[in-house]
Coordinates of C-alpha atoms (C1' of nucleotides) in Angstrom, one line a residue:
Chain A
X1 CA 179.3 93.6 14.3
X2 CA 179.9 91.6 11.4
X3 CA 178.0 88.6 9.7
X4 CA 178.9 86.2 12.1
X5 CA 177.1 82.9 12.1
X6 CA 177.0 81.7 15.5
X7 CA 179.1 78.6 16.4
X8 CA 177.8 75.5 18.2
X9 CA 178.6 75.8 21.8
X10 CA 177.2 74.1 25.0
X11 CA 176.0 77.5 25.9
X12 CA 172.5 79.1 25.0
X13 CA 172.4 80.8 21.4
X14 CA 170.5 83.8 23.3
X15 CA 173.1 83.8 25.9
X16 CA 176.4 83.6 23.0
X17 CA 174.1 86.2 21.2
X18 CA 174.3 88.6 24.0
X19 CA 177.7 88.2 24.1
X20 CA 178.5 89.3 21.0
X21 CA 176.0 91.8 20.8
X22 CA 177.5 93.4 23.9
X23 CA 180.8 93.4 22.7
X24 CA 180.0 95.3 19.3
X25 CA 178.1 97.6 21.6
X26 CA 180.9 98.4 23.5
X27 CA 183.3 98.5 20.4
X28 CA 181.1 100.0 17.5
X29 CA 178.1 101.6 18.3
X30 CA 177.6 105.5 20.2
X31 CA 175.2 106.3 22.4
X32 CA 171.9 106.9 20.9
X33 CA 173.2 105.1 17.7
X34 CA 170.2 103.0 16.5
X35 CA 170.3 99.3 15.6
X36 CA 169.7 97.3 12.6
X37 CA 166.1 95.9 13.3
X38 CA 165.1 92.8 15.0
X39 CA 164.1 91.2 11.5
X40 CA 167.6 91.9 9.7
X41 CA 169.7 91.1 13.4
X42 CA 168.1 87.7 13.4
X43 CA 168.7 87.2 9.8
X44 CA 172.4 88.4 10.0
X45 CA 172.8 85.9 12.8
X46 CA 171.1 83.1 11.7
X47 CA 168.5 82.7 14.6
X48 CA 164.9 83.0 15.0
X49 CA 163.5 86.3 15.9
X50 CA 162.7 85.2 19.4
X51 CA 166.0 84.1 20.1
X52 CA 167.4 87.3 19.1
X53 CA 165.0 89.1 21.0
X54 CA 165.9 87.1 24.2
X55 CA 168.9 88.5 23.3
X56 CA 168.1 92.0 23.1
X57 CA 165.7 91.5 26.0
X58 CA 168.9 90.9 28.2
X59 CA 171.1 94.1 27.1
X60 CA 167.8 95.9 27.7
X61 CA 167.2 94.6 31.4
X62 CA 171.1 95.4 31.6
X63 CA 170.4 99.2 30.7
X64 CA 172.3 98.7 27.6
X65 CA 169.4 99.3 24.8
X66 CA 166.5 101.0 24.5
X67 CA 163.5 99.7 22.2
X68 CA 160.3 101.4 21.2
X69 CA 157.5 100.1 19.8
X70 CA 157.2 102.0 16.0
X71 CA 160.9 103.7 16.3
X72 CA 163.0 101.1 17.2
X73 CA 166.1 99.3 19.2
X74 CA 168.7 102.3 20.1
X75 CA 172.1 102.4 22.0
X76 CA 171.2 103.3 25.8
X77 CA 173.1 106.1 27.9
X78 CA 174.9 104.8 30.7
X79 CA 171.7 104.7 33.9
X80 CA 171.4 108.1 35.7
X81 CA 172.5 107.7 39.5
X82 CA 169.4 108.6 41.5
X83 CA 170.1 109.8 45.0
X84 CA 167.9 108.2 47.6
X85 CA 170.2 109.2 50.4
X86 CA 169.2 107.4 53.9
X87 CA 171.0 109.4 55.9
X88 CA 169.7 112.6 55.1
X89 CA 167.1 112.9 57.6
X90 CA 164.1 114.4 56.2
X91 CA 160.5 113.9 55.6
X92 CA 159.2 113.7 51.9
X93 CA 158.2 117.1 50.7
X94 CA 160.8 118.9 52.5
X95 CA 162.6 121.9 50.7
X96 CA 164.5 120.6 47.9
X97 CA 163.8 117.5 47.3
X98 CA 163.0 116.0 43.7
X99 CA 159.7 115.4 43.5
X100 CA 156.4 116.5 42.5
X101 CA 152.8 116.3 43.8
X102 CA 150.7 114.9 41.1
X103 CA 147.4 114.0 43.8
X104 CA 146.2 113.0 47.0
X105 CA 143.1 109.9 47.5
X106 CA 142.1 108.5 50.9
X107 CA 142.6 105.1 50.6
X108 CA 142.8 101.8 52.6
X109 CA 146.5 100.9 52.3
X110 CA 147.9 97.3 50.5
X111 CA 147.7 94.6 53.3
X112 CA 151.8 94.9 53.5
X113 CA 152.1 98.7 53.9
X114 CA 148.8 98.6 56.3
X115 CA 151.1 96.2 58.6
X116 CA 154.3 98.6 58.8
X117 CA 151.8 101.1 59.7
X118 CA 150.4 99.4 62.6
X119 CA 146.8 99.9 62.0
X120 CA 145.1 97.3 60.7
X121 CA 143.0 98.4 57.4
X122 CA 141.8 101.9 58.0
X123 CA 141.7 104.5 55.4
X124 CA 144.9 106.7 55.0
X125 CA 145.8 109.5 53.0
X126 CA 147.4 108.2 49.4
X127 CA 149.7 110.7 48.4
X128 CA 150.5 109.9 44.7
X129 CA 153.8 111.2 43.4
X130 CA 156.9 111.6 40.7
X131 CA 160.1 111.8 40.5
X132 CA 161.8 113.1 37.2
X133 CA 165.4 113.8 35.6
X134 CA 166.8 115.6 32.9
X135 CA 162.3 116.2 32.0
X136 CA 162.2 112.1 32.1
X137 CA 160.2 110.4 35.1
X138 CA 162.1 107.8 36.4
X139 CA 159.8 107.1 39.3
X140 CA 156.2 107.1 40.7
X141 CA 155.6 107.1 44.4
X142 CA 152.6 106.1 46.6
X143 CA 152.6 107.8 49.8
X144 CA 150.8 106.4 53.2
X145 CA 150.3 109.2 55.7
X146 CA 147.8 107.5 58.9
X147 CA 145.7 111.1 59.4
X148 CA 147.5 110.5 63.0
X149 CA 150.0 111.7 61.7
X150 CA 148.8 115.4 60.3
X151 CA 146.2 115.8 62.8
X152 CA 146.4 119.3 61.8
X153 CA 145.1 118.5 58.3
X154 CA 141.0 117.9 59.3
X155 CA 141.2 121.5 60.6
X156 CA 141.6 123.3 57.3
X157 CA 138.8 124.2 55.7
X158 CA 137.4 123.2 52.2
X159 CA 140.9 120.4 52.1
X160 CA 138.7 117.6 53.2
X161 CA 136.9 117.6 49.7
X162 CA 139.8 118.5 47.4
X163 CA 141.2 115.0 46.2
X164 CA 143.9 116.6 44.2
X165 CA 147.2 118.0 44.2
X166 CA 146.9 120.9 46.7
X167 CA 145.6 118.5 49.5
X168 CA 148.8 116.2 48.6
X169 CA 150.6 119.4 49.2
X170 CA 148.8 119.9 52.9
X171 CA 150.0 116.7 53.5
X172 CA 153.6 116.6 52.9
X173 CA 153.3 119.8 54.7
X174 CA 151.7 118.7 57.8
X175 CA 154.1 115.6 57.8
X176 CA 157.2 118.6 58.0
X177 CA 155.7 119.7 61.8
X178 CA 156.7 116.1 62.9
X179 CA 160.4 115.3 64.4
X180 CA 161.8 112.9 62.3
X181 CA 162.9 109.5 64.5
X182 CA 164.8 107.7 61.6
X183 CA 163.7 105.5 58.6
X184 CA 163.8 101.8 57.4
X185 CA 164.3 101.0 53.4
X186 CA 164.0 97.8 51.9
X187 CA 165.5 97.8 47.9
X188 CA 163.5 95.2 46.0
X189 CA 163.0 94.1 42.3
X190 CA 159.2 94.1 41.0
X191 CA 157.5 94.6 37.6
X192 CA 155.6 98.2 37.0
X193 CA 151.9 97.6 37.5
X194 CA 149.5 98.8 34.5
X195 CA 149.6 102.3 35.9
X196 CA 153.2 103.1 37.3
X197 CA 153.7 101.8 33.6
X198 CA 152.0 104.0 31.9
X199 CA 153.4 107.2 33.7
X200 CA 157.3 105.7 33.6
X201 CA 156.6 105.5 29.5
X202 CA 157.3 101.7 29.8
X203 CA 154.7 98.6 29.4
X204 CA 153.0 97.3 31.8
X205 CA 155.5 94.1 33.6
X206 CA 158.7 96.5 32.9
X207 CA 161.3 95.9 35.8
X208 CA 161.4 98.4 38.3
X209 CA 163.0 98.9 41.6
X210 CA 160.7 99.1 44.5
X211 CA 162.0 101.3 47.6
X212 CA 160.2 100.9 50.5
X213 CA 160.7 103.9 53.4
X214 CA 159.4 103.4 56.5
X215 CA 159.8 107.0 58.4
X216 CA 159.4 106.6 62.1
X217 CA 158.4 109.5 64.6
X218 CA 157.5 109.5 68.4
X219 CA 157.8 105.6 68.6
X220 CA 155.8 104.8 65.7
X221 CA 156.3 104.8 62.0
X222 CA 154.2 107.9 60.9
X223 CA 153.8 107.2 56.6
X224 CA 154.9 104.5 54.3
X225 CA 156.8 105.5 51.0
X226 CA 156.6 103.0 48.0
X227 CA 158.5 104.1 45.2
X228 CA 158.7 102.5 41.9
X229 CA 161.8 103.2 40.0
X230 CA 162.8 102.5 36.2
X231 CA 165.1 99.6 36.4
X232 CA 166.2 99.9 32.7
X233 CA 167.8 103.6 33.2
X234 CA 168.2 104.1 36.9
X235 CA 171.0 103.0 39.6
X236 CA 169.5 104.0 43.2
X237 CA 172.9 105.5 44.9
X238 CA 172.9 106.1 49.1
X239 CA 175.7 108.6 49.1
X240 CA 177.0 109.1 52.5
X241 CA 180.1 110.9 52.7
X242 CA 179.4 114.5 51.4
X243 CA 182.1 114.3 48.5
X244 CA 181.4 114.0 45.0
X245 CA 180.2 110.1 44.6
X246 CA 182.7 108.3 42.4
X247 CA 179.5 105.5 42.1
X248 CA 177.1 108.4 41.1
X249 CA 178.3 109.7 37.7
X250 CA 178.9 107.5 34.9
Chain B
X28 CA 141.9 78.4 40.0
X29 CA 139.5 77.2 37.8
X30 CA 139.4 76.5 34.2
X31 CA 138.3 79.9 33.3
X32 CA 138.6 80.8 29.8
X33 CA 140.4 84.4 28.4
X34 CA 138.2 86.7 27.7
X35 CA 138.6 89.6 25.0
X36 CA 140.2 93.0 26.6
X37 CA 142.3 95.0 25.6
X38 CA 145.4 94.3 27.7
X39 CA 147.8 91.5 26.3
X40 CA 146.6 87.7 27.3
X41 CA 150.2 87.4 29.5
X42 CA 149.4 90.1 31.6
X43 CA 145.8 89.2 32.1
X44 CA 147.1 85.3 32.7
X45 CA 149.8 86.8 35.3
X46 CA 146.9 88.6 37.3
X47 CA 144.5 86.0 37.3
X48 CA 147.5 83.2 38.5
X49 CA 148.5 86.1 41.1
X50 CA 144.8 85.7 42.4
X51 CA 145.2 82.5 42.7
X52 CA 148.3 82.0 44.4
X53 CA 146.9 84.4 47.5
X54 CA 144.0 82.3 47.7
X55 CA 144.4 78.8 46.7
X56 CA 147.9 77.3 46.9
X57 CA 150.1 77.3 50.1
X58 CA 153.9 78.2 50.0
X59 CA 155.7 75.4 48.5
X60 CA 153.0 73.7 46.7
X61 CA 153.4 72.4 43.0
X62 CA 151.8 73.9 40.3
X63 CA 150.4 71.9 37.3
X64 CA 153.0 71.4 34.8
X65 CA 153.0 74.4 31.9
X66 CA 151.8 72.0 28.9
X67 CA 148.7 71.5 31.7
X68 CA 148.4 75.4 32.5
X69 CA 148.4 76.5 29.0
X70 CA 145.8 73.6 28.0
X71 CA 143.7 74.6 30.8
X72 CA 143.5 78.6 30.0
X73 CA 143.4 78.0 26.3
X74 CA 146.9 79.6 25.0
X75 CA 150.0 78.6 23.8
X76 CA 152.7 77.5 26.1
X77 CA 155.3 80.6 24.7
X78 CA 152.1 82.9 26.2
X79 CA 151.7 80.5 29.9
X80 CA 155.6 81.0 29.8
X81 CA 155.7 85.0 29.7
X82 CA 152.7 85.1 32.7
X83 CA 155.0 82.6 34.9
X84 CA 158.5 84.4 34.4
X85 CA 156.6 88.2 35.3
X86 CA 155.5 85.8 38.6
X87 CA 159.2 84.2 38.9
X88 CA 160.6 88.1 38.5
X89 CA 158.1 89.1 41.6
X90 CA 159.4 86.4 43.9
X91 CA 156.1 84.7 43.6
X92 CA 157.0 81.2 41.7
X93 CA 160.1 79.8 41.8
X94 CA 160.8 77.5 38.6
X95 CA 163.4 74.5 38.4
X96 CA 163.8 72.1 35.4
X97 CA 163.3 68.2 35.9
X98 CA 161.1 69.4 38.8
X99 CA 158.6 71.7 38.4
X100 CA 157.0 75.6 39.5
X101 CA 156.4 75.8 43.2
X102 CA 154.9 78.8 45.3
X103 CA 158.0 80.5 46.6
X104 CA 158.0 81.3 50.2
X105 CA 158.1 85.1 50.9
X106 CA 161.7 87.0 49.9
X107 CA 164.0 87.1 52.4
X108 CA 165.4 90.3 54.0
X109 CA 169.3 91.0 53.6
X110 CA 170.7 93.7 55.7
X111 CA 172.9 95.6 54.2
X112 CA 173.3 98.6 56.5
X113 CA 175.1 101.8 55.0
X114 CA 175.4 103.4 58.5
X115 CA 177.4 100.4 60.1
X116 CA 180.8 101.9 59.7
X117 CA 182.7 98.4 59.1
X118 CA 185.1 97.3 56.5
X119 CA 183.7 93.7 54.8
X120 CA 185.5 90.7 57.1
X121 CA 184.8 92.4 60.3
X122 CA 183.3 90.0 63.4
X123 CA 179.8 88.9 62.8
X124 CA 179.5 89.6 58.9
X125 CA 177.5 87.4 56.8
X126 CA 180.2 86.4 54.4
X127 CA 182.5 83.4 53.8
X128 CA 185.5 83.5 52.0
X129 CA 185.8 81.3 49.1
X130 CA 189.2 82.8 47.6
X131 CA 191.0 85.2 46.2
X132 CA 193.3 86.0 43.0
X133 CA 195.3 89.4 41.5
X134 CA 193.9 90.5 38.8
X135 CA 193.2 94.0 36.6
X136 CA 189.7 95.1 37.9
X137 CA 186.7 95.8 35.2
X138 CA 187.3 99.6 34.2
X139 CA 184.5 101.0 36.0
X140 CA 186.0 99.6 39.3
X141 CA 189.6 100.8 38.6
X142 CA 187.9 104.4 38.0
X143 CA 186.4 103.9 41.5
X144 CA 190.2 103.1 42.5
X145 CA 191.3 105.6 40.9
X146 CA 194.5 104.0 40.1
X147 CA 193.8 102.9 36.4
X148 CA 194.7 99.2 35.9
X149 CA 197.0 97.8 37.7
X150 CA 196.4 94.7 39.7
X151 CA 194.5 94.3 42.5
X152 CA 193.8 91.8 45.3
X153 CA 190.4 90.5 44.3
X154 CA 189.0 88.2 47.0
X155 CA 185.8 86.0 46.0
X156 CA 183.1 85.7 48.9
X157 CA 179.5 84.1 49.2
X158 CA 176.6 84.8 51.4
X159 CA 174.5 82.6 52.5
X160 CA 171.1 82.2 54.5
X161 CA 169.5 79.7 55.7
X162 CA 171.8 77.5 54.2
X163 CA 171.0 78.4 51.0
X164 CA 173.8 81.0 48.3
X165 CA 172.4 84.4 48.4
X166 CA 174.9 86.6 47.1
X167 CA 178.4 86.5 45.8
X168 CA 180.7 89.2 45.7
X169 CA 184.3 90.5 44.1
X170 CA 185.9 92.4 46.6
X171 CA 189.2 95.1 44.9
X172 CA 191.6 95.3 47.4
X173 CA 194.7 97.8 46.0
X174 CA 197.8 96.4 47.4
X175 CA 198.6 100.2 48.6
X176 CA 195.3 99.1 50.9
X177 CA 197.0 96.3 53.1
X178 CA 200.9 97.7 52.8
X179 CA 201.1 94.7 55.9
X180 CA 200.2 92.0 53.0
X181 CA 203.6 91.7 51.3
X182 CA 205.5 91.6 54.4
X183 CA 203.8 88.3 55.2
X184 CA 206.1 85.3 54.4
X185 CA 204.2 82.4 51.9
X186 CA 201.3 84.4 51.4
X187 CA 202.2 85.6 47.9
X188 CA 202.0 82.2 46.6
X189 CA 198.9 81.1 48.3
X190 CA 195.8 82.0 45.7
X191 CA 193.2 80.4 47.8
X192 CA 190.9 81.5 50.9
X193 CA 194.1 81.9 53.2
X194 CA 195.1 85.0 51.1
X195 CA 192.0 86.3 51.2
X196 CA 191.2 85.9 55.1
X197 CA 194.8 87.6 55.2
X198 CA 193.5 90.4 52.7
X199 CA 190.6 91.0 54.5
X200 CA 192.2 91.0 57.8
X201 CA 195.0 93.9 57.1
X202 CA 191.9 95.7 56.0
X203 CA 190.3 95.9 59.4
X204 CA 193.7 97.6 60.6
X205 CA 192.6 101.0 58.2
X206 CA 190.5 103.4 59.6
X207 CA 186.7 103.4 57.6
X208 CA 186.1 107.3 56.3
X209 CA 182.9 106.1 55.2
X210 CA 181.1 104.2 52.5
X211 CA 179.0 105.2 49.2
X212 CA 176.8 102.6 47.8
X213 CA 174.4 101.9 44.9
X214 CA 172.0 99.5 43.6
X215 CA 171.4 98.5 40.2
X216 CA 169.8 95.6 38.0
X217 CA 171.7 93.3 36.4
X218 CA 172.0 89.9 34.9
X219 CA 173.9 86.9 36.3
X220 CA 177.0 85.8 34.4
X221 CA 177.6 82.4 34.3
X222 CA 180.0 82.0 37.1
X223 CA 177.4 84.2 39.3
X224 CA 174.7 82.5 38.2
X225 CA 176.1 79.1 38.7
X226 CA 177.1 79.5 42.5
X227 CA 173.4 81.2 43.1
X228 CA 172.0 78.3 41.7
X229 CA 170.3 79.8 38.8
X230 CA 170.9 79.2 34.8
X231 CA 172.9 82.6 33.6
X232 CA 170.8 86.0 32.9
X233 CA 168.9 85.6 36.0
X234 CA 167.9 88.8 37.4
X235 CA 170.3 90.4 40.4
X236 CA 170.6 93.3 42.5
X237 CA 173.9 94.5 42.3
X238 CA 175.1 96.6 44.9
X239 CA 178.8 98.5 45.1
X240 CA 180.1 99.6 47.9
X241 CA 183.0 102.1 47.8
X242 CA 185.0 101.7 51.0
X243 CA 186.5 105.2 52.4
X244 CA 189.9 105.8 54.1
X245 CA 192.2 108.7 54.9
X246 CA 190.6 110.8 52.0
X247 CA 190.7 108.0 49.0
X248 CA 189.0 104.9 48.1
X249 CA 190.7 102.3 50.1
X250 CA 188.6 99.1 48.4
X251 CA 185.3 98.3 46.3
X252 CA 182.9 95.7 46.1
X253 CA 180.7 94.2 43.6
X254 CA 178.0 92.3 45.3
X255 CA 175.0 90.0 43.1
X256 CA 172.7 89.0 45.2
X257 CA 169.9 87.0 43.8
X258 CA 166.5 89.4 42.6
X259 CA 164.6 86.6 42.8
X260 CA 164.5 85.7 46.4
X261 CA 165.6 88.7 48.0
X262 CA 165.0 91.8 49.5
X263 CA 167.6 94.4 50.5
X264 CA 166.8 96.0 53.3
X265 CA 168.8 99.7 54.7
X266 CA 168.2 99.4 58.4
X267 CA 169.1 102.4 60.5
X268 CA 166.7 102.4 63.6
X269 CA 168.2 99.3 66.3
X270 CA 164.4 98.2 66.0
X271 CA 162.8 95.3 65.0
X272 CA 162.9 96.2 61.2
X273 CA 159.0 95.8 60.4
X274 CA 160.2 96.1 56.5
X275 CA 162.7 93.2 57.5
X276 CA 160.1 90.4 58.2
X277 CA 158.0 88.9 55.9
Chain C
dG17 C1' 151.2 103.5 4.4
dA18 C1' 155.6 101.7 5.7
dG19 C1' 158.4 100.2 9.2
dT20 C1' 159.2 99.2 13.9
dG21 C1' 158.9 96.4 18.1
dG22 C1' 155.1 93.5 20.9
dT23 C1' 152.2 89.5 21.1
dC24 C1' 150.9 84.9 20.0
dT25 C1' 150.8 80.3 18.0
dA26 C1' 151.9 75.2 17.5
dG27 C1' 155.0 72.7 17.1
dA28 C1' 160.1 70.5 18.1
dC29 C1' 164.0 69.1 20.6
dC30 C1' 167.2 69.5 24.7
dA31 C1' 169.0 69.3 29.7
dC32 C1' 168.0 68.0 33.9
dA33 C1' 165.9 65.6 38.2
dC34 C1' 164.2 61.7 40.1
dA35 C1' 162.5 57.2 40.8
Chain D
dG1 C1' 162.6 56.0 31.4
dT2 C1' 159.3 59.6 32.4
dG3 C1' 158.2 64.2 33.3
dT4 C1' 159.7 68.7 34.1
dG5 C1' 161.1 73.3 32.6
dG6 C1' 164.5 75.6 29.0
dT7 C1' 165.5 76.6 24.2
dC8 C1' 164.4 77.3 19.5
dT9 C1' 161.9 77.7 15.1
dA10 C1' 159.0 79.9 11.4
dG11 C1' 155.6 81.8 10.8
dA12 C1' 151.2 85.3 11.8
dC13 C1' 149.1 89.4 13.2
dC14 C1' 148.7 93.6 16.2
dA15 C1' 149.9 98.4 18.1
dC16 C1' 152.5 102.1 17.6
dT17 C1' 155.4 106.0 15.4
dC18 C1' 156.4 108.8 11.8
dG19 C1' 156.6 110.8 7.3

DNA sequence: GAGTGGTCTAGACCACACA
DNA sequence: GTGTGGTCTAGACCACTCG
């Protein structure tokens, strides 16, 4: 990438920096190559370190670098398409889909997800979840279930005091016996709160991609879905035709 | 919100500012009210202005603040919500879409659309379009047209010469005469370039949802496009019921 | 212990909006 | 002109990873 002091221009020196950077990525670097570190970039450049590391915080918002505390800054692989396929009509939990059951609380839901439940702020079933690919999570997901909506939960013995994975399971389970009216998704940006962090590997603040799914049954919506996706290495794809996904791969 | 000192914990003084301002916000300010300047902020919670700075752009990233220079940080009103429905089988330009036509040019498409072509890179129509709401840019989009898309394009005397919105309208309207096979979409982070950036309104590297749509017609892709909508301010939201949209409001 | 990225400071100057 | 947020500097120390 050369020793190339930056020139004067009207634009931003992070902004020019990126530039530049993202060229030599493109053009010099592999995947999984690692960088120079912040010290020596900003040397070579002749910028403060916090300039470069606006720099470097851009590519890494862009998926194109990694950084880790104690190892550091390293090429990125292209983001992993993640299906979230709105068409597919089915309940979480069903057969086959790609996530796993970590816990289950009973919880009274965030004022916004209470409201697209339709009942004020009573206690529902928090169904705590995550997503992984290729052995890396990508996502954590909070699921609402209203005990409406499994009435056939309270009935099974010794579940009501088992606040862990196997009643999460009796949940998602229960949910299956409902038909399925549709489901509403919003796609937001937030930032991973101390927790989601921790279990994405990421600090707390890191960007993430909120999906909200609203799944609707008998007139109502029977359970909120928030799911908090990695930002950095994921790109949420809503295949619809049943071909191979041009979008999905690289 | 006080004039509460930091205490000592062990999470970084940012994120502790950024929860503490978040408290706030729900319970003291109003939507568009002005926050003290940052020089008065940092004084009055005893950090550095660099620190102050970090806790406001996590708050900016969550559509909580919005941040202008020469003017000041107000309380941003609630994101909106953008419908960008997958199941409405309609080519972009159709009656009733949200879109205005700004222009359009022929050029060789970034590589990653002209694999989505799958016709390498040659040139393609690319017609420039803006979304608006309430008056106010949302999203801009690159729309690639392959000429073999709109075979009725060349036949049209005067058109090949005009490289403003009439070509476009003209692109767009030959679309409508192909029959959709479907659509594949995805959504990504990325960052605003300056040309983005400067019809959303926003200085360049500012957060965006970026979603791609791969148009489907008789067995190939028949046109793609690149839309950037502002992170900031919006929501994306995947309706399918014909219902209100309770994920839609506020 | 050495080396990395993450946090924080206390300044300076600039670009912009508005009166 | 005055006040705002945006950029940039040159340091310091901390938290983490790894040999």
């Amino acid at each position: 990438m050369g020793t190339t002091q930056l020139e004067t221009v009207p634009e931003p020196k992070y902004w020019h920096l990126r530039t530049v950077l993202s060229n030599a990525l493109d053009s010099e670097f592999e995947v999984g190559e690692i960088l120079p570190n912040e010290r020596e970039l900003a040397a070579r450049f002749g910028v403060a370190r916090a300039t470069l590391r606006q720099a470097l915080e851009q590519l890494e918002l862009e998926g194109r670098l990694q950084r880790r505390r104690g190892v550091g800054t390293t090429v990125a692989p292209p983001r992993v398409g993640v299906e979230v396929n709105p068409t597919r009509h089915s309940w979480p939990g069903a057969p086959g889909d790609a996530w796993q059951t970590e816990g289950c609380a009973e919880d009274v839901p965030p004022a916004v997800v209470g409201r697209a439940l339709g009942r004020g702020d009573e206690k529902v079933y928090t169904v705590h979840r995550v997503r992984t690919v290729h052995g890396q999570p990508v996502a954590t997901e909070l699921l609402y279930v209203p005990p409406a909506s499994v009435p056939g939960l309270s009935g099974i013995a010794g579940l009501e005091t088992d606040a862990g994975v196997a009643r999460g399971r009796a949940v998602l389970r229960e949910l299956q016996r409902l038909e399925l009216g549709g489901q509403e998704r919003t796609v937001e940006l937030g930032s991973a709160r101390a927790e989601d962090a921790k279990r994405l590997d990421r600090l707390p603040g890191a960007p993430v991609l909120v999906l909200t799914t609203r799944y609707l049954a008998a007139g109502g919506t029977a359970a909120v879905a928030v799911s908090t996706y990695r930002a950095d290495t994921c790109r949420l794809t809503f295949g619809e035709s049943a071909g191979t996904g041009l979008l999905a791969a690289g």
